[in-house]
Amino acid sequence: MSFEIRFTDLAARIGRLETTHGVLETPAFIPVVHPVRQAISSEFLKDLGFNGVITNAYIALRHYGDEARKRGIHNIIKYDGIIMTDSGGYQVLEYGSIGIDHAIIAQFQKDIKSDICVPLDKPTGRGLKYETAKDYVDQTLKNAKETLEIVSAEKRDSDTNNKADPIWVGPIQGSEHSDLVKYSADTLDQMGFRLLALGSPVELMEAYEFATLSYMIATTKRSIPSKPLHLFGAGHPLTIPLVVALGCDMFDSASYMLYARFNRYMHKNGISRLEDLSYLTCPCQICSSYTIKELVEMEKDKRTIEIAKHNLYVLKSEISSVKQAIIDGKLWEYIMQKAHCHPKLMEATQLFKNFEFLESGTPLFKEKAVFLYDPIDQYRPEALRFRRMTSNFRKLKNKKMLILCVESNTHPFYSTSDFLGIVKKYPAAQICTYNPFLGIIPVEICDIFPASHNMMSRNQKYHVDDYPSFIESLLRFISSNKFEEIIVIADNFMQNVLKDIKIKELNLKITIFDYNRDIIS
Ligand SMILES: [Zn+2]
């Protein structure tokens, strides 16, 4: 198995996962296909650009048995792309037990030539007591270990070309118990699984518990930052940008069909009941062919199929938008824009300030400017990095005076007439601009990204209490450079910063001007 990463932003990656039936471009949404009762053809899915699907090995075994072994799963579901098989873990979650040994399910997945296989797991779902969840995790790990042993032993005993070997997925369980998620992920990683899958988020997503889901993914990514990660059962259009940004490379769901059964119509801002709509906002083939009235009055089975097809268009479009945002280096902006679609999503994005791992995939330089709007933007990786750089900045020894100027949208500051006026009048001063999001910007490094490439509203009122990182940045800069005097061209934000008790305690001589021009004249 090879996984090649082409572009990254935050923890998201556009990658290429090689399998025996072709290359899967990630992030990938993998639609669930029912092995017996699939209403939407595999051809439709492929034509729409889904070149990977997931189907259920347990149901295929029960329904087809040896016939599936003979024909292979690609023939059974009439799909020549990449097929991932689930082991029946979902049925375990629903019914408690499925009465089939994990070794049989493992062998069956191999026999039907699935491209990506999952050992039989015991999902922890949501709301389990710690001891019970731990027991489920241990059972899953035991199954996973024995499955790998069976598969490896068989491989040693045969001379078959290993190119046809499926990829085995390590199923991570533990749900909201983060130490169990970590234990599960670490153990599967050590066992040698090359693709990991995080289980049990369906119930969390049904309850819109996006914050808990974010913590689960964060715990996993901290343990396994590089290996590709699948997320089971994530098919809500609003969760796609969130889970991709946090580092999920693949996710499957039957949501397109499950929602359609209840007239739930997906759109870029969430999901609505068809009956509640006055307009079909989507230009897809289905929405251009019918009116809402025609859809509502349609015979139920046909309507379900038509809405499901529309839902697939929406999911496909969402994936494409997220990929474009990754390439543009605009994933942070995209997520924050989506966050306004639902308060629970907003709640989850506010956690990003605790997710240090988002920095690793964020490019050091971006061609497009970063857009800064809300207090959460002070924690975007580009801003964190810049403040870290400033904290290591040391002035020339003879500079006892610090001049702080309001940053304008003209970059770099040293190219402005304001700068030239100030430096002429105060040649021995350390000159910096300031920005509530990026902190202090010494003129010597003001042409380094994102100081050189950022855009914010200059008319908005920024409240000091919302920007604790700014006060930290200013205090650190002043104390590590031992200034004796400060001249500040203070906007409303800075006037309030200077009232902060920690700044007053520095006992510096501070002169305040209202605007850059006042200091020059
Ligand atoms: Zn549509």
Short mmCIF file of C-alpha atoms and ligand atoms in Angstrom, two decimals:
data_model
loop_
_atom_site.label_atom_id
_atom_site.label_comp_id
_atom_site.label_asym_id
_atom_site.label_seq_id
_atom_site.Cartn_x
_atom_site.Cartn_y
_atom_site.Cartn_z
CA MET A 1 0.00 0.00 0.00
CA SER A 2 1.32 3.44 -0.80
CA PHE A 3 -0.14 6.74 0.34
CA GLU A 4 1.30 9.77 -1.40
CA ILE A 5 0.49 13.23 -0.10
CA ARG A 6 0.24 16.00 -2.70
CA PHE A 7 -1.19 19.06 -0.90
CA THR A 8 -1.86 19.87 2.76
CA ASP A 9 -3.58 22.55 4.80
CA LEU A 10 -4.29 22.32 8.55
CA ALA A 11 -4.31 18.53 9.14
CA ALA A 12 -6.06 17.95 5.79
CA ARG A 13 -4.29 16.27 2.90
CA ILE A 14 -4.96 15.65 -0.72
CA GLY A 15 -3.42 12.26 -1.21
CA ARG A 16 -3.34 9.18 -3.40
CA LEU A 17 -4.04 5.82 -1.81
CA GLU A 18 -3.02 2.94 -4.05
CA THR A 19 -5.22 -0.17 -4.02
CA THR A 20 -5.55 -3.23 -6.24
CA HIS A 21 -8.47 -1.63 -8.12
CA GLY A 22 -6.97 1.79 -8.70
CA VAL A 23 -5.96 4.92 -6.89
CA LEU A 24 -8.29 6.60 -4.43
CA GLU A 25 -7.82 10.36 -4.29
CA THR A 26 -8.28 11.56 -0.73
CA PRO A 27 -10.09 13.11 1.02
CA ALA A 28 -12.69 10.70 -0.27
CA PHE A 29 -16.33 10.18 0.56
CA ILE A 30 -17.11 6.50 0.17
CA PRO A 31 -20.82 5.78 -0.32
CA VAL A 32 -22.27 2.72 1.39
CA VAL A 33 -23.64 0.22 -1.13
CA HIS A 34 -26.01 -2.49 0.07
CA PRO A 35 -24.79 -5.86 -1.26
CA VAL A 36 -28.36 -7.09 -1.84
CA ARG A 37 -30.84 -4.21 -1.91
CA GLN A 38 -28.92 -1.36 -3.56
CA ALA A 39 -31.38 1.06 -5.14
CA ILE A 40 -28.85 3.39 -6.79
CA SER A 41 -26.68 1.73 -9.40
CA SER A 42 -22.93 1.47 -9.05
CA GLU A 43 -22.68 3.04 -12.51
CA PHE A 44 -24.42 6.19 -11.26
CA LEU A 45 -21.95 6.38 -8.36
CA LYS A 46 -18.98 5.90 -10.64
CA ASP A 47 -20.24 8.44 -13.19
CA LEU A 48 -20.61 10.96 -10.37
CA GLY A 49 -16.92 10.44 -9.57
CA PHE A 50 -17.08 8.10 -6.58
CA ASN A 51 -14.37 5.60 -7.47
CA GLY A 52 -14.56 3.85 -4.11
CA VAL A 53 -17.54 2.32 -2.31
CA ILE A 54 -18.01 0.36 0.90
CA THR A 55 -20.25 -2.65 1.26
CA ASN A 56 -21.04 -5.06 4.03
CA ALA A 57 -19.13 -8.35 4.07
CA TYR A 58 -21.31 -9.83 6.79
CA ILE A 59 -24.53 -9.33 4.78
CA ALA A 60 -22.79 -10.59 1.63
CA LEU A 61 -21.69 -13.73 3.50
CA ARG A 62 -25.17 -14.38 4.89
CA HIS A 63 -26.91 -13.78 1.58
CA TYR A 64 -24.51 -15.12 -1.04
CA GLY A 65 -22.09 -17.39 0.89
CA ASP A 66 -19.98 -19.47 -1.54
CA GLU A 67 -21.44 -17.72 -4.56
CA ALA A 68 -19.75 -14.50 -3.41
CA ARG A 69 -16.46 -16.39 -2.93
CA LYS A 70 -16.76 -17.68 -6.50
CA ARG A 71 -17.90 -14.47 -8.21
CA GLY A 72 -16.00 -11.95 -6.10
CA ILE A 73 -17.51 -8.83 -4.55
CA HIS A 74 -16.86 -6.66 -7.64
CA ASN A 75 -19.11 -8.94 -9.68
CA ILE A 76 -21.74 -9.19 -6.93
CA ILE A 77 -22.27 -5.42 -6.65
CA LYS A 78 -21.41 -4.76 -10.31
CA TYR A 79 -18.71 -2.21 -9.55
CA ASP A 80 -15.20 -2.29 -10.99
CA GLY A 81 -13.72 0.47 -8.77
CA ILE A 82 -12.26 0.26 -5.28
CA ILE A 83 -14.35 -1.73 -2.82
CA MET A 84 -13.94 -1.52 0.94
CA THR A 85 -15.80 -4.06 3.04
CA ASP A 86 -17.08 -3.56 6.54
CA SER A 87 -16.99 -6.64 8.70
CA GLY A 88 -20.37 -6.43 10.38
CA GLY A 89 -19.30 -4.19 13.24
CA TYR A 90 -22.28 -1.96 12.57
CA GLN A 91 -24.60 -4.96 12.98
CA VAL A 92 -22.80 -5.77 16.25
CA LEU A 93 -23.57 -2.23 17.40
CA GLU A 94 -27.25 -2.66 16.43
CA TYR A 95 -27.89 -6.26 17.59
CA GLY A 96 -25.12 -6.93 20.15
CA SER A 97 -23.67 -9.98 18.39
CA ILE A 98 -23.77 -11.46 14.91
CA GLY A 99 -22.75 -15.00 15.84
CA ILE A 100 -19.90 -15.25 13.31
CA ASP A 101 -16.26 -15.70 14.18
CA HIS A 102 -13.84 -12.91 13.24
CA ALA A 103 -11.56 -15.40 11.47
CA ILE A 104 -14.39 -16.45 9.14
CA ILE A 105 -15.27 -12.84 8.28
CA ALA A 106 -11.58 -12.06 7.67
CA GLN A 107 -11.12 -15.03 5.35
CA PHE A 108 -14.38 -14.21 3.55
CA GLN A 109 -13.27 -10.62 2.83
CA LYS A 110 -10.06 -12.01 1.35
CA ASP A 111 -11.90 -14.64 -0.70
CA ILE A 112 -14.27 -12.12 -2.28
CA LYS A 113 -11.24 -9.94 -3.21
CA SER A 114 -12.18 -6.84 -1.33
CA ASP A 115 -9.59 -4.06 -1.76
CA ILE A 116 -9.83 -2.64 1.75
CA CYS A 117 -10.88 -4.97 4.57
CA VAL A 118 -11.87 -4.40 8.20
CA PRO A 119 -11.40 -6.97 10.98
CA LEU A 120 -14.57 -7.67 12.97
CA ASP A 121 -14.81 -4.92 15.58
CA LYS A 122 -17.08 -4.23 18.53
CA PRO A 123 -18.14 -0.59 18.26
CA THR A 124 -18.31 1.42 21.46
CA GLY A 125 -21.09 3.70 20.19
CA ARG A 126 -21.93 6.50 22.60
CA GLY A 127 -22.59 6.66 26.31
CA LEU A 128 -20.96 3.38 27.40
CA LYS A 129 -19.46 3.16 30.89
CA TYR A 130 -15.66 3.19 30.89
CA GLU A 131 -15.27 -0.48 31.92
CA THR A 132 -17.65 -1.70 29.22
CA ALA A 133 -16.03 0.50 26.58
CA LYS A 134 -12.59 -0.83 27.64
CA ASP A 135 -13.86 -4.39 27.28
CA TYR A 136 -15.14 -3.63 23.74
CA VAL A 137 -11.83 -2.01 22.82
CA ASP A 138 -9.91 -5.05 24.07
CA GLN A 139 -12.16 -7.43 22.12
CA THR A 140 -11.64 -5.35 18.96
CA LEU A 141 -7.86 -5.28 19.47
CA LYS A 142 -7.78 -9.05 20.03
CA ASN A 143 -9.78 -9.64 16.82
CA ALA A 144 -7.56 -7.23 14.89
CA LYS A 145 -4.36 -8.91 16.10
CA GLU A 146 -5.59 -12.42 15.31
CA THR A 147 -6.88 -11.27 11.91
CA LEU A 148 -3.43 -9.91 11.02
CA GLU A 149 -1.83 -13.17 12.18
CA ILE A 150 -4.19 -15.26 10.02
CA VAL A 151 -3.63 -13.05 6.99
CA SER A 152 0.17 -12.94 7.45
CA ALA A 153 0.44 -16.70 7.98
CA GLU A 154 -1.50 -17.33 4.79
CA LYS A 155 0.69 -14.90 2.90
CA ARG A 156 3.85 -16.69 4.10
CA ASP A 157 2.45 -20.07 3.02
CA SER A 158 1.56 -18.97 -0.52
CA ASP A 159 3.55 -17.69 -3.45
CA THR A 160 0.85 -15.33 -4.68
CA ASN A 161 1.79 -11.95 -5.99
CA ASN A 162 1.39 -9.62 -3.01
CA LYS A 163 0.11 -6.84 -5.32
CA ALA A 164 -3.34 -8.42 -5.03
CA ASP A 165 -3.28 -8.29 -1.23
CA PRO A 166 -6.00 -6.19 0.31
CA ILE A 167 -5.28 -3.32 2.69
CA TRP A 168 -6.28 -4.25 6.25
CA VAL A 169 -7.73 -1.49 8.36
CA GLY A 170 -7.09 -1.12 12.10
CA PRO A 171 -10.45 -0.27 13.75
CA ILE A 172 -10.05 2.30 16.53
CA GLN A 173 -12.74 2.24 19.22
CA GLY A 174 -13.21 4.07 22.53
CA SER A 175 -15.67 6.85 21.57
CA GLU A 176 -15.77 9.69 24.08
CA HIS A 177 -13.21 7.97 26.37
CA SER A 178 -10.14 9.63 24.91
CA ASP A 179 -7.58 7.52 26.76
CA LEU A 180 -9.22 4.42 25.25
CA VAL A 181 -9.10 6.00 21.78
CA LYS A 182 -5.38 6.69 22.31
CA TYR A 183 -4.70 3.20 23.64
CA SER A 184 -6.63 1.69 20.74
CA ALA A 185 -4.86 3.81 18.10
CA ASP A 186 -1.37 3.25 19.56
CA THR A 187 -1.87 -0.52 19.83
CA LEU A 188 -3.17 -0.88 16.25
CA ASP A 189 -0.31 1.29 14.98
CA GLN A 190 2.21 -0.96 16.74
CA MET A 191 0.53 -4.06 15.32
CA GLY A 192 1.48 -2.76 11.89
CA PHE A 193 -1.85 -1.62 10.40
CA ARG A 194 -1.09 0.86 7.63
CA LEU A 195 -4.58 2.33 7.38
CA LEU A 196 -6.54 3.15 10.53
CA ALA A 197 -10.26 3.77 10.93
CA LEU A 198 -11.99 5.61 13.72
CA GLY A 199 -15.25 3.98 14.71
CA SER A 200 -18.58 4.82 16.24
CA PRO A 201 -19.21 8.46 15.36
CA VAL A 202 -22.73 7.88 13.92
CA GLU A 203 -24.55 8.42 17.21
CA LEU A 204 -22.41 11.47 17.98
CA MET A 205 -23.27 12.96 14.62
CA GLU A 206 -26.95 12.22 14.97
CA ALA A 207 -26.83 14.22 18.22
CA TYR A 208 -24.73 16.94 16.50
CA GLU A 209 -21.97 16.26 19.07
CA PHE A 210 -19.36 17.70 16.72
CA ALA A 211 -17.15 18.85 19.61
CA THR A 212 -16.85 15.33 21.04
CA LEU A 213 -16.20 14.01 17.55
CA SER A 214 -13.44 16.62 17.11
CA TYR A 215 -11.76 15.53 20.36
CA MET A 216 -11.88 11.88 19.23
CA ILE A 217 -10.23 12.72 15.91
CA ALA A 218 -7.67 14.98 17.63
CA THR A 219 -6.71 12.20 20.04
CA THR A 220 -6.25 9.82 17.11
CA LYS A 221 -4.21 12.27 15.02
CA ARG A 222 -1.88 13.03 17.93
CA SER A 223 -1.15 9.28 18.17
CA ILE A 224 -0.99 8.59 14.43
CA PRO A 225 -0.17 11.80 12.56
CA SER A 226 0.99 10.29 9.25
CA LYS A 227 -0.87 7.09 8.41
CA PRO A 228 -4.10 7.50 6.42
CA LEU A 229 -7.21 7.68 8.60
CA HIS A 230 -10.73 6.57 7.74
CA LEU A 231 -13.78 7.73 9.70
CA PHE A 232 -16.74 5.37 9.86
CA GLY A 233 -20.23 6.72 9.25
CA ALA A 234 -19.62 10.40 8.52
CA GLY A 235 -22.05 11.60 5.90
CA HIS A 236 -23.48 14.90 7.10
CA PRO A 237 -22.54 17.67 4.65
CA LEU A 238 -21.53 19.99 7.51
CA THR A 239 -19.15 17.48 9.09
CA ILE A 240 -17.15 16.90 5.91
CA PRO A 241 -15.02 20.09 6.07
CA LEU A 242 -14.59 19.63 9.84
CA VAL A 243 -13.36 16.04 9.73
CA VAL A 244 -11.13 16.68 6.72
CA ALA A 245 -9.50 19.69 8.42
CA LEU A 246 -8.84 17.53 11.48
CA GLY A 247 -7.06 14.94 9.34
CA CYS A 248 -9.58 12.30 8.22
CA ASP A 249 -8.63 11.11 4.74
CA MET A 250 -11.66 8.93 4.01
CA PHE A 251 -15.17 8.53 5.40
CA ASP A 252 -18.12 6.39 4.47
CA SER A 253 -21.82 6.77 5.00
CA ALA A 254 -25.25 5.61 3.91
CA SER A 255 -26.59 9.04 4.86
CA TYR A 256 -27.53 9.94 1.28
CA MET A 257 -30.09 7.11 1.32
CA LEU A 258 -31.07 7.15 5.02
CA TYR A 259 -31.90 10.86 4.90
CA ALA A 260 -33.70 10.50 1.57
CA ARG A 261 -36.10 7.95 3.08
CA PHE A 262 -37.40 10.72 5.35
CA ASN A 263 -37.44 13.44 2.65
CA ARG A 264 -34.30 14.98 4.09
CA TYR A 265 -32.74 17.16 1.41
CA MET A 266 -29.03 17.98 1.78
CA HIS A 267 -27.65 21.39 0.86
CA LYS A 268 -24.43 23.27 1.47
CA ASN A 269 -25.69 24.74 4.75
CA GLY A 270 -27.11 21.53 6.22
CA ILE A 271 -30.19 19.38 5.77
CA SER A 272 -33.85 20.45 5.37
CA ARG A 273 -37.16 18.63 5.06
CA LEU A 274 -38.29 18.73 1.46
CA GLU A 275 -41.75 19.91 2.55
CA ASP A 276 -40.23 22.94 4.30
CA LEU A 277 -38.55 24.24 1.16
CA SER A 278 -39.91 26.85 -1.23
CA TYR A 279 -37.04 26.55 -3.71
CA LEU A 280 -34.64 23.83 -4.80
CA THR A 281 -31.35 25.70 -4.55
CA CYS A 282 -29.28 22.98 -6.18
CA PRO A 283 -28.68 22.89 -9.95
CA CYS A 284 -28.11 19.11 -10.13
CA GLN A 285 -29.75 16.88 -12.69
CA ILE A 286 -32.55 15.91 -10.27
CA CYS A 287 -33.31 19.42 -9.00
CA SER A 288 -33.41 20.75 -12.56
CA SER A 289 -35.88 18.04 -13.62
CA TYR A 290 -38.58 18.40 -10.95
CA THR A 291 -40.46 20.98 -8.93
CA ILE A 292 -40.79 20.51 -5.18
CA LYS A 293 -44.47 19.66 -5.68
CA GLU A 294 -43.60 16.94 -8.18
CA LEU A 295 -41.08 15.45 -5.81
CA VAL A 296 -43.42 15.56 -2.81
CA GLU A 297 -46.24 13.91 -4.76
CA MET A 298 -44.00 11.26 -6.30
CA GLU A 299 -44.40 7.60 -5.31
CA LYS A 300 -42.28 7.05 -2.17
CA ASP A 301 -39.66 4.60 -3.49
CA LYS A 302 -39.01 6.68 -6.58
CA ARG A 303 -38.84 9.88 -4.53
CA THR A 304 -36.35 8.28 -2.13
CA ILE A 305 -34.08 7.38 -5.04
CA GLU A 306 -34.30 10.84 -6.57
CA ILE A 307 -33.55 12.64 -3.29
CA ALA A 308 -30.72 10.17 -2.58
CA LYS A 309 -29.19 10.97 -5.97
CA HIS A 310 -29.45 14.69 -5.25
CA ASN A 311 -27.86 14.10 -1.82
CA LEU A 312 -24.94 12.36 -3.53
CA TYR A 313 -24.46 15.39 -5.78
CA VAL A 314 -24.30 17.61 -2.67
CA LEU A 315 -21.78 15.33 -0.95
CA LYS A 316 -19.66 15.22 -4.10
CA SER A 317 -19.76 18.99 -4.43
CA GLU A 318 -18.80 19.42 -0.76
CA ILE A 319 -15.77 17.17 -1.17
CA SER A 320 -14.70 19.12 -4.26
CA SER A 321 -15.08 22.45 -2.41
CA VAL A 322 -12.98 21.17 0.48
CA LYS A 323 -10.25 19.92 -1.87
CA GLN A 324 -10.17 23.26 -3.69
CA ALA A 325 -9.90 25.04 -0.32
CA ILE A 326 -6.91 22.82 0.60
CA ILE A 327 -5.13 23.66 -2.66
CA ASP A 328 -5.92 27.38 -2.23
CA GLY A 329 -4.65 27.34 1.38
CA LYS A 330 -8.09 28.58 2.40
CA LEU A 331 -9.34 25.64 4.46
CA TRP A 332 -9.37 27.65 7.71
CA GLU A 333 -11.55 30.35 6.10
CA TYR A 334 -13.80 27.66 4.59
CA ILE A 335 -14.35 25.91 7.95
CA MET A 336 -15.08 29.16 9.77
CA GLN A 337 -17.57 30.11 7.09
CA LYS A 338 -19.28 26.71 7.51
CA ALA A 339 -19.24 27.12 11.29
CA HIS A 340 -21.93 29.77 10.94
CA CYS A 341 -24.32 27.14 9.56
CA HIS A 342 -24.84 25.48 12.96
CA PRO A 343 -24.00 26.50 16.56
CA LYS A 344 -22.72 22.97 17.31
CA LEU A 345 -20.29 23.25 14.43
CA MET A 346 -19.23 26.68 15.69
CA GLU A 347 -18.63 25.08 19.10
CA ALA A 348 -16.38 22.46 17.49
CA THR A 349 -14.35 25.00 15.49
CA GLN A 350 -13.68 27.02 18.66
CA LEU A 351 -11.70 23.99 19.87
CA PHE A 352 -9.19 24.51 17.08
CA LYS A 353 -7.20 26.77 19.40
CA ASN A 354 -6.30 23.64 21.40
CA PHE A 355 -5.36 21.58 18.34
CA GLU A 356 -1.62 22.21 17.91
CA PHE A 357 -1.43 19.39 15.36
CA LEU A 358 -3.23 21.56 12.78
CA GLU A 359 0.05 23.43 12.31
CA SER A 360 2.00 20.53 10.83
CA GLY A 361 0.13 20.49 7.50
CA THR A 362 -0.28 24.25 7.17
CA PRO A 363 2.17 25.55 4.54
CA LEU A 364 4.83 28.00 5.78
CA PHE A 365 3.99 30.30 2.90
CA LYS A 366 0.71 30.83 1.03
CA GLU A 367 0.25 32.75 -2.18
CA LYS A 368 -3.12 34.12 -1.09
CA ALA A 369 -3.58 36.47 1.87
CA VAL A 370 -5.04 35.11 5.12
CA PHE A 371 -8.36 36.73 5.93
CA LEU A 372 -8.84 37.64 9.59
CA TYR A 373 -12.34 38.15 11.02
CA ASP A 374 -13.02 36.74 14.48
CA PRO A 375 -11.07 36.16 17.70
CA ILE A 376 -10.62 32.45 16.82
CA ASP A 377 -8.45 33.59 13.88
CA GLN A 378 -5.68 34.64 16.31
CA TYR A 379 -5.17 30.88 16.85
CA ARG A 380 -4.85 29.90 13.20
CA PRO A 381 -1.50 28.18 12.62
CA GLU A 382 -0.10 31.05 10.53
CA ALA A 383 -0.72 33.52 13.39
CA LEU A 384 0.69 31.16 16.06
CA ARG A 385 3.82 30.69 13.98
CA PHE A 386 4.28 34.40 13.41
CA ARG A 387 3.94 35.26 17.11
CA ARG A 388 6.50 32.55 17.89
CA MET A 389 8.88 34.13 15.38
CA THR A 390 8.37 37.56 16.96
CA SER A 391 9.04 36.17 20.43
CA ASN A 392 12.51 35.15 19.21
CA PHE A 393 13.18 38.56 17.65
CA ARG A 394 15.93 40.63 19.30
CA LYS A 395 16.48 44.34 18.56
CA LEU A 396 19.85 45.99 17.98
CA LYS A 397 21.46 46.88 21.32
CA ASN A 398 21.40 50.67 20.97
CA LYS A 399 17.65 50.82 20.43
CA LYS A 400 16.09 51.91 23.71
CA MET A 401 12.87 53.23 22.22
CA LEU A 402 10.02 51.18 20.75
CA ILE A 403 7.58 52.75 18.30
CA LEU A 404 4.32 50.87 17.72
CA CYS A 405 2.24 51.88 14.68
CA VAL A 406 -1.18 50.79 13.56
CA GLU A 407 -0.86 48.24 10.77
CA SER A 408 -2.50 49.24 7.51
CA ASN A 409 -3.58 47.03 4.62
CA THR A 410 -0.50 48.22 2.69
CA HIS A 411 2.25 45.63 2.96
CA PRO A 412 5.11 45.63 3.68
CA PHE A 413 5.10 48.51 6.17
CA TYR A 414 8.65 49.59 5.22
CA SER A 415 7.36 50.53 1.76
CA THR A 416 4.91 53.12 3.16
CA SER A 417 5.50 56.87 3.47
CA ASP A 418 4.44 56.63 7.14
CA PHE A 419 7.39 54.34 7.84
CA LEU A 420 9.83 56.59 5.97
CA GLY A 421 8.58 59.62 7.96
CA ILE A 422 8.97 57.82 11.29
CA VAL A 423 12.41 56.37 10.60
CA LYS A 424 13.65 59.81 9.51
CA LYS A 425 12.51 61.36 12.79
CA TYR A 426 13.50 58.45 15.08
CA PRO A 427 16.45 56.69 13.37
CA ALA A 428 17.52 54.90 16.57
CA ALA A 429 14.11 53.48 17.49
CA GLN A 430 12.81 49.95 17.01
CA ILE A 431 9.76 50.34 14.75
CA CYS A 432 6.94 47.80 14.74
CA THR A 433 3.34 47.63 13.64
CA TYR A 434 0.65 45.72 15.51
CA ASN A 435 -2.35 43.65 14.59
CA PRO A 436 -4.84 42.07 17.06
CA PHE A 437 -4.44 38.68 15.34
CA LEU A 438 -0.70 38.53 14.65
CA GLY A 439 0.55 40.55 17.63
CA ILE A 440 3.67 42.72 17.30
CA ILE A 441 5.24 42.94 13.84
CA PRO A 442 8.86 44.24 13.85
CA VAL A 443 9.51 46.10 10.61
CA GLU A 444 12.53 43.85 9.93
CA ILE A 445 10.23 40.84 9.49
CA CYS A 446 7.10 42.59 8.20
CA ASP A 447 7.59 41.11 4.73
CA ILE A 448 7.41 37.56 6.05
CA PHE A 449 4.11 35.66 5.60
CA PRO A 450 1.48 36.21 6.94
CA ALA A 451 2.50 39.75 8.03
CA SER A 452 3.04 40.43 4.35
CA HIS A 453 -0.22 38.77 3.24
CA ASN A 454 -3.14 39.40 5.55
CA MET A 455 -6.39 41.27 5.32
CA MET A 456 -8.70 42.41 8.09
CA SER A 457 -11.41 45.02 8.51
CA ARG A 458 -10.00 48.30 9.83
CA ASN A 459 -13.40 49.61 10.91
CA GLN A 460 -14.38 46.69 13.12
CA LYS A 461 -14.16 47.11 16.88
CA TYR A 462 -11.72 44.60 18.35
CA HIS A 463 -12.20 43.97 22.08
CA VAL A 464 -9.02 43.45 24.08
CA ASP A 465 -10.51 40.66 26.20
CA ASP A 466 -11.08 38.64 23.03
CA TYR A 467 -7.38 38.79 22.08
CA PRO A 468 -5.33 37.47 25.03
CA SER A 469 -2.62 36.35 22.62
CA PHE A 470 -2.00 40.00 21.70
CA ILE A 471 -1.23 41.14 25.27
CA GLU A 472 1.04 38.10 25.69
CA SER A 473 2.87 38.95 22.49
CA LEU A 474 3.34 42.59 23.49
CA LEU A 475 4.53 41.79 27.03
CA ARG A 476 7.01 39.21 25.78
CA PHE A 477 8.35 41.54 23.12
CA ILE A 478 8.88 44.43 25.53
CA SER A 479 10.49 42.38 28.29
CA SER A 480 12.80 40.31 26.09
CA ASN A 481 14.06 43.44 24.32
CA LYS A 482 14.36 45.62 27.45
CA PHE A 483 12.93 48.89 26.06
CA GLU A 484 12.97 52.02 28.23
CA GLU A 485 10.46 54.10 26.33
CA ILE A 486 7.50 53.43 24.05
CA ILE A 487 5.76 55.68 21.58
CA VAL A 488 2.43 54.25 20.53
CA ILE A 489 0.22 55.35 17.70
CA ALA A 490 -2.82 53.91 19.33
CA ASP A 491 -6.11 52.97 17.73
CA ASN A 492 -9.09 52.20 19.93
CA PHE A 493 -7.92 48.59 20.44
CA MET A 494 -4.43 49.66 21.51
CA GLN A 495 -5.80 52.37 23.84
CA ASN A 496 -7.54 49.58 25.74
CA VAL A 497 -4.50 47.29 25.62
CA LEU A 498 -2.45 50.01 27.36
CA LYS A 499 -4.96 50.03 30.24
CA ASP A 500 -4.08 46.40 31.00
CA ILE A 501 -2.61 46.05 34.47
CA LYS A 502 0.32 43.93 33.27
CA ILE A 503 1.38 46.65 30.81
CA LYS A 504 1.09 49.32 33.54
CA GLU A 505 3.27 47.23 35.85
CA LEU A 506 6.17 47.51 33.37
CA ASN A 507 6.57 51.15 34.49
CA LEU A 508 7.73 52.36 31.09
CA LYS A 509 7.53 55.85 29.74
CA ILE A 510 4.64 55.61 27.29
CA THR A 511 3.67 58.42 24.88
CA ILE A 512 0.43 58.03 22.98
CA PHE A 513 -0.37 59.53 19.56
CA ASP A 514 -3.66 59.19 17.76
CA TYR A 515 -2.45 58.58 14.25
CA ASN A 516 0.82 57.89 12.39
CA ARG A 517 0.79 61.42 10.89
CA ASP A 518 0.92 63.05 14.34
CA ILE A 519 4.21 61.40 15.14
CA ILE A 520 5.80 62.35 11.83
CA SER A 521 4.85 66.03 11.95
ZN ZN B 1 -29.92 18.71 -6.49
#
